[in-house]
Coordinates of C-alpha atoms in Angstrom, one line a residue:
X1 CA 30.9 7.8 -22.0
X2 CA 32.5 10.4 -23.3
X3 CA 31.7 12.4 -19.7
X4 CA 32.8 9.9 -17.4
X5 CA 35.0 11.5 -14.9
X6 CA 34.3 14.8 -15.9
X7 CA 31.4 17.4 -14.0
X8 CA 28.0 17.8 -16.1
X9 CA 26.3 20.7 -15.9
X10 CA 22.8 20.0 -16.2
X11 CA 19.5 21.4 -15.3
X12 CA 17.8 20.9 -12.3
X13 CA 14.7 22.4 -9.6
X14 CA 16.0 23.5 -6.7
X15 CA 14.3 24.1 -3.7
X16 CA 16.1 27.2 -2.2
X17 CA 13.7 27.5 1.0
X18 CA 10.6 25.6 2.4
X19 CA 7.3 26.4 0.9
X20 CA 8.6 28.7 -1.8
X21 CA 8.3 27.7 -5.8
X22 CA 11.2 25.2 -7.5
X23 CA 13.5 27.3 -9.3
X24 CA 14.8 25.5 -12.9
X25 CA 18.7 26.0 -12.7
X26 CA 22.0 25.3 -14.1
X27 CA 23.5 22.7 -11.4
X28 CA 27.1 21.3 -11.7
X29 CA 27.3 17.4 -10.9
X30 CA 30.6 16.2 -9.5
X31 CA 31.9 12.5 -11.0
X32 CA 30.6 9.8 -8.8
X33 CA 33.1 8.8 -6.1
X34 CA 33.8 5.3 -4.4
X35 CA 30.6 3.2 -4.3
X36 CA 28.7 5.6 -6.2
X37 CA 26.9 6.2 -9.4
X38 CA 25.9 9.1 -11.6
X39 CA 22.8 8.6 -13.4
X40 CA 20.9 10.2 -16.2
X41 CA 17.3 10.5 -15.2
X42 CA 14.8 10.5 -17.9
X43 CA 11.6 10.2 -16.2
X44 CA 10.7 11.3 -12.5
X45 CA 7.3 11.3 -10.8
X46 CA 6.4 13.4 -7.4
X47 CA 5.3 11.8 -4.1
X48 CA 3.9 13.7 -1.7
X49 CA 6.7 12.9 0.7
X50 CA 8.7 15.7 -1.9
X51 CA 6.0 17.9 -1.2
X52 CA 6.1 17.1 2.7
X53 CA 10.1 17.7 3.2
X54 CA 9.6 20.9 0.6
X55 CA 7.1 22.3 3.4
X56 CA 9.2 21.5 6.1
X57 CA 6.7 21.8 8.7
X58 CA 7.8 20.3 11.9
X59 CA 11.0 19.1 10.2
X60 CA 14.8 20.0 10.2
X61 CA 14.8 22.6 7.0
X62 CA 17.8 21.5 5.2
X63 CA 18.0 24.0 1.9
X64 CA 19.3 24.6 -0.6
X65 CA 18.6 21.2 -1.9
X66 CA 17.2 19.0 -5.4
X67 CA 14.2 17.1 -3.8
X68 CA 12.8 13.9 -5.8
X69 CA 12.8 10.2 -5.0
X70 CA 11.1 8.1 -7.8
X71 CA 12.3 8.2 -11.1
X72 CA 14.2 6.2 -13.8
X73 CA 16.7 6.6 -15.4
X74 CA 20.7 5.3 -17.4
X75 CA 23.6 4.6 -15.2
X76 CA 26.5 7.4 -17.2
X77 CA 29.7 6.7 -14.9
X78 CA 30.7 5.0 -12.2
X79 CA 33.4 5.2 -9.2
X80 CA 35.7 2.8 -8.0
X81 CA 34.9 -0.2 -6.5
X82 CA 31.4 -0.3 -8.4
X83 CA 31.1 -4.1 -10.0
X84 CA 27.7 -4.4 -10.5
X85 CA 26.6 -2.2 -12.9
X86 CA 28.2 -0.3 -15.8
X87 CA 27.3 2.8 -18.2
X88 CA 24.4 1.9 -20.0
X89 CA 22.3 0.1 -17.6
X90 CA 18.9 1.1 -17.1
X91 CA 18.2 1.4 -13.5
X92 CA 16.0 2.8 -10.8
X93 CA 17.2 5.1 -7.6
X94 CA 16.0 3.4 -4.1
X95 CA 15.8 5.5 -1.3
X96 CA 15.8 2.6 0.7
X97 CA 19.2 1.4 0.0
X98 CA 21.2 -2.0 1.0
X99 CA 24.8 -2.3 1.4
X100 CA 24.4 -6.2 1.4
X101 CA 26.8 -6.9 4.5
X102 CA 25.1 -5.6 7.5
X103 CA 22.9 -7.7 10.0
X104 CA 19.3 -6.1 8.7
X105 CA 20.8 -6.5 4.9
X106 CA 21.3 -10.3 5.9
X107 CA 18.2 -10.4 7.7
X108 CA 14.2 -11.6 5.7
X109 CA 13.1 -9.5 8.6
X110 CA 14.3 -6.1 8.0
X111 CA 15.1 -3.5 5.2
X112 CA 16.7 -0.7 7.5
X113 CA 20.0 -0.8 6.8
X114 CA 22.8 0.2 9.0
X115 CA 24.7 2.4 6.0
X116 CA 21.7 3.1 4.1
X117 CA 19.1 3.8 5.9
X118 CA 16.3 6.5 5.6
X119 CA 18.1 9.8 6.7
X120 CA 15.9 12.7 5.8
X121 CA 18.3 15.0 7.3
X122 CA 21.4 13.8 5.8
X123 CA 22.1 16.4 2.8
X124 CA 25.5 15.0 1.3
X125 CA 27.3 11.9 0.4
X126 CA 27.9 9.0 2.7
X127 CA 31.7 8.4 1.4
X128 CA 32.8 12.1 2.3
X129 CA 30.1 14.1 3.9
X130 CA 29.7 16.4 0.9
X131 CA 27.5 17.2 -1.9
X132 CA 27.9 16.0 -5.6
X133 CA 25.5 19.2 -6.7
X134 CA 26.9 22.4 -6.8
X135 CA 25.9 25.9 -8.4
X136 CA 28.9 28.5 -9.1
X137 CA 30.8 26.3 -6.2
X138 CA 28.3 26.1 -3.8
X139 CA 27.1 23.1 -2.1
X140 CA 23.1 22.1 -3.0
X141 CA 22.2 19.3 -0.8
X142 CA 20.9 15.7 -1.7
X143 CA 17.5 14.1 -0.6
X144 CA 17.1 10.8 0.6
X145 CA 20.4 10.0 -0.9
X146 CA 18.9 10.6 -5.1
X147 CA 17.8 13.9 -5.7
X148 CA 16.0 12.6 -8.6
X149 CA 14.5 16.9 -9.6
X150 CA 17.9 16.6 -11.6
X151 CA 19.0 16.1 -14.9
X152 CA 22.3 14.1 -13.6
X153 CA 22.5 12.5 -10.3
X154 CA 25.0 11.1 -7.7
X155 CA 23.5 8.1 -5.7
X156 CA 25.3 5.3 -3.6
X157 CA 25.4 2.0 -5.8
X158 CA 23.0 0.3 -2.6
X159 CA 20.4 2.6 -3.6
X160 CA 20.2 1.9 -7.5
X161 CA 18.4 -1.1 -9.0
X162 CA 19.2 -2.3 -12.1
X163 CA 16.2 -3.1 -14.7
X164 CA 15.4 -5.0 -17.8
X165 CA 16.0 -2.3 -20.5
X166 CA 13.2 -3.3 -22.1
X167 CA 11.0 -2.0 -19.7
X168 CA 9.3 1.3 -20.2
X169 CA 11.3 3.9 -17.8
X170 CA 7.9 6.9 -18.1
X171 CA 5.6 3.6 -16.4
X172 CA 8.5 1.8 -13.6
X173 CA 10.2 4.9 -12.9
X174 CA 6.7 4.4 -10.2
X175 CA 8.4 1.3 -9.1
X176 CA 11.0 3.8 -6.7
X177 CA 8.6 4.1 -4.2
X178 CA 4.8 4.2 -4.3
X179 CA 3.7 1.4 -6.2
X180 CA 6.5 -1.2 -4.3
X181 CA 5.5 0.1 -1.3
X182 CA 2.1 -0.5 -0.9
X183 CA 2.9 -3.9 -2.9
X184 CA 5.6 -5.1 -0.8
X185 CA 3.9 -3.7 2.5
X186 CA 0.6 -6.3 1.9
X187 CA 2.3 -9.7 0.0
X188 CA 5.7 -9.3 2.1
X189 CA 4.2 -8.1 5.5
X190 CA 0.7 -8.2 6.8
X191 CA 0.2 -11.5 4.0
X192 CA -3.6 -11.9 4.0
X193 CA -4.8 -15.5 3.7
X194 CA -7.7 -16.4 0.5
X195 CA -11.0 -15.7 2.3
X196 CA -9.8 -12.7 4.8
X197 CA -10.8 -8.9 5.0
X198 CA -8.7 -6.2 4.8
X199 CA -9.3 -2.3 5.3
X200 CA -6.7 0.1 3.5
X201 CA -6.5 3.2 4.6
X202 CA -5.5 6.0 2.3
X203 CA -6.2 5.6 -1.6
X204 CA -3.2 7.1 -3.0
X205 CA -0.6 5.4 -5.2
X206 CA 0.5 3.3 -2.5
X207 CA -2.7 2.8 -1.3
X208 CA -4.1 1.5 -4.4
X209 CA -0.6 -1.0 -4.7
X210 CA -1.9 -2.1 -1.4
X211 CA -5.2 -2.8 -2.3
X212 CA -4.2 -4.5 -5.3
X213 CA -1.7 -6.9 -3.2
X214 CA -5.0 -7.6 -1.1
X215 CA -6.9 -8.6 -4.4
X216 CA -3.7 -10.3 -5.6
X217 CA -4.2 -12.8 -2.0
X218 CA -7.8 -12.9 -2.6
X219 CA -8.8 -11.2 -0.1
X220 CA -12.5 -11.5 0.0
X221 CA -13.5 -8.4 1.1
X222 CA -11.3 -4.8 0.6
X223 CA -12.2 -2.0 2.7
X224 CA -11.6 1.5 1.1
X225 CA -10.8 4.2 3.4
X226 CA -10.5 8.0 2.3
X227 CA -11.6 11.2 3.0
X228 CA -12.1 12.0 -0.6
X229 CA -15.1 10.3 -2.0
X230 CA -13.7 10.8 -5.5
X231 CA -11.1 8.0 -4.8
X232 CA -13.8 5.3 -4.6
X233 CA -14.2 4.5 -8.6
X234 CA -11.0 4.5 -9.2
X235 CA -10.2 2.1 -6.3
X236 CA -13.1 -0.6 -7.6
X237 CA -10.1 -1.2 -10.2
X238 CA -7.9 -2.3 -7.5
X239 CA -10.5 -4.8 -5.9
X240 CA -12.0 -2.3 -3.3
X241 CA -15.2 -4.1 -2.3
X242 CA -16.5 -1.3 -0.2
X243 CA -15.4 2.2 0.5
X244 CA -15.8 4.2 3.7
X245 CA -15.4 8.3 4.0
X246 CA -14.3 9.1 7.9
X247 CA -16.7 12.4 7.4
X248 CA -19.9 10.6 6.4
X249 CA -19.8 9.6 10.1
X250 CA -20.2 11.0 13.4
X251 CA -18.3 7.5 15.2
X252 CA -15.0 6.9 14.8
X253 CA -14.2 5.7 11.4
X254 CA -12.2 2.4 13.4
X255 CA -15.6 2.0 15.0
X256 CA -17.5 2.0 12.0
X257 CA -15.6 -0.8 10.0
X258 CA -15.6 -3.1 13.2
X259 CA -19.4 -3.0 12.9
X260 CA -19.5 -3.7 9.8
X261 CA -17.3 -6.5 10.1
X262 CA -18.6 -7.9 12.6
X263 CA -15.9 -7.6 15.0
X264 CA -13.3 -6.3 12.7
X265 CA -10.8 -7.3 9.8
X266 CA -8.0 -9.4 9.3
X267 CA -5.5 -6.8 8.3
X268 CA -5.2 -3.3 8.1
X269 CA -2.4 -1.1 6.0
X270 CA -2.5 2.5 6.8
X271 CA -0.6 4.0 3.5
X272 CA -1.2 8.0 4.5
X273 CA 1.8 8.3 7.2
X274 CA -1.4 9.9 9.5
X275 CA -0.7 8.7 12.7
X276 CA -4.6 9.2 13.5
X277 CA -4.7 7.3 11.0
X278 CA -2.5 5.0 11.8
X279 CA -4.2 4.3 15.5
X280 CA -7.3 4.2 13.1
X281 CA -5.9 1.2 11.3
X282 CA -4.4 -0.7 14.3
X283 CA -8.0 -0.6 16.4
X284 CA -10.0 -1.4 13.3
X285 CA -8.6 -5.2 13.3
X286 CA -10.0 -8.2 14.4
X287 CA -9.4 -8.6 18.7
X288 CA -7.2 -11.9 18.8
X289 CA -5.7 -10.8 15.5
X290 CA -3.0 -7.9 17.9
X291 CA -5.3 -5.3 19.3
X292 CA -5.3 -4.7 23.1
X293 CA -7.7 -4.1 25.4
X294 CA -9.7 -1.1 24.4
X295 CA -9.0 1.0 27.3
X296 CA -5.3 0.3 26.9
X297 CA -3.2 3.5 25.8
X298 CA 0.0 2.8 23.5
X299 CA 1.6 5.9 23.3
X300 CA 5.2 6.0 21.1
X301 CA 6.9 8.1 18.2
X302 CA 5.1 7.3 14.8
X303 CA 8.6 6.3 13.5
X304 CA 8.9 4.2 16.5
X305 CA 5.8 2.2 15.0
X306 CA 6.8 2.4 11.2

């Protein structure tokens, strides 16, 4: 393309300090360097894990920076040493990357990466520790490595997927994160069996993928669990079977869906990052199926767990 090599200037939001509203502006975007890509983004969507890192509560504020994770969009240049894509391609940015060498990359066990790994902190480029993004030469940082609240983006070629072009980009562009995510997290990792029970806490868009991986195993019975009561009809598209609000009870809500389970279910995927909820989850399954004795105390990071 006829801007290959060349900086764009493009629109983009960026969020100049936690809490305070996006701000549309003119953003220079550096050529892609070794192992990268510059894409065009036509379609992005918001997570709530934007809106998380854009409050920074309890977090490492790292600002000025051009949040955005899930999106779709054209590959316009590449740098040296990229092979497998070209200008053209329709892809999809992965915040999760893989750099296809490392032990986890080689590993059916693991996704984490030792090069592309989650770094919320990290606000430039792996290759040379700077940003791609400026605005009248100064540095706006990245997020989770594609800063998809742009017009242009830089991202490592491990964290861009390459798609059929004939799929719609305004519909996958959800594949980034949510919907693969609660997918993956019930066919790839907890795997119900035909027949089994399965709770799913938080009804969001990856708790609806999960729930929709549990009625893809034929799960038998789907537990919905939310604290709005409005999620329930929209989750009895997803298989939900029955639907339990925490505040409609003065028990613990783990308690609650243990009775009525008769001792518990198969599996539970907490999809709300919660970690009430996530203890929640882990003592609402089935004793023999890994929860210890109830007067046991597991006490550890929430990342430690995830």
């Amino acid at each position: 393309m006829a801007t290959a090599g060349k900086v764009i200037k493009c629109k983009a939001a960026v969020a100049w300090e936690a809490g305070k509203p996006l701000s549309m502006e003119e953003v220079e975007v550096a050529p892609p360097q070794a192992m990268e890509v510059r894409d065009k983004i036509l379609y992005t969507a918001l997570c709530h894990t934007d809106v998380y890192f854009w409050e920074a509560n309890g977090q490492t504020p790292v600002f000025p920076r051009i949040l955005g994770h899930e999106a779709g969009g054209i590959v316009e240049s590449v740098g040296e040493g990229v092979t497998e894509l070209v200008p053209g391609d329709h892809v999809l940015p992965v915040f999760t990357g893989e750099c296809k060498e490392c032990a986890h990359c080689m590993s059916e066990e693991s996704n984490l990466c030792d090069l592309l790994r989650i770094n919320v902190d990290r606000g430039v480029m792996i290759d040379d520790g700077q940003s791609r993004f400026t605005i009248d030469g100064k540095p706006i940082f990245h997020f989770l490595g594609t800063s998809t609240f742009s017009e242009y983006t830089v991202i490592h070629v491990g964290c861009v997927a390459k798609i059929d072009p004939e799929a719609p980009l305004d519909k996958v562009c959800l594949l980034s994160c949510g919907i693969s995510t609660g997918l993956g997290a019930t066919l790839n990792v907890t795997k119900p069996k035909k027949g089994m029970t399965v709770a799913i806490f938080g009804l969001g868009a990856v708790g609806l993928a999960a729930m929709e991986g549990a009625r893809m195993s034929g799960a038998s019975r789907i537990i919905g669990v939310d604290l709005n009561p409005a999620k329930h009809e929209q989750a009895k598209k997803f298989g939900c079977t029955d639907f339990v609000n925490p505040k409609d009870h003065t028990k613990p809500v783990q308690e609650v869906i243990v009775e009525m389970t008769d001792g518990g279910v198969n599996r539970a995927v907490e999809c709300t990052g919660n970690a009430d909820a996530m203890i929640s989850a882990f003592e609402c399954v089935h004793d023999g199926w890994g929860v210890a004795h109830k007067e046991a105390v597991f006490k550890t990071h929430p990342m430690n767990f995830l």
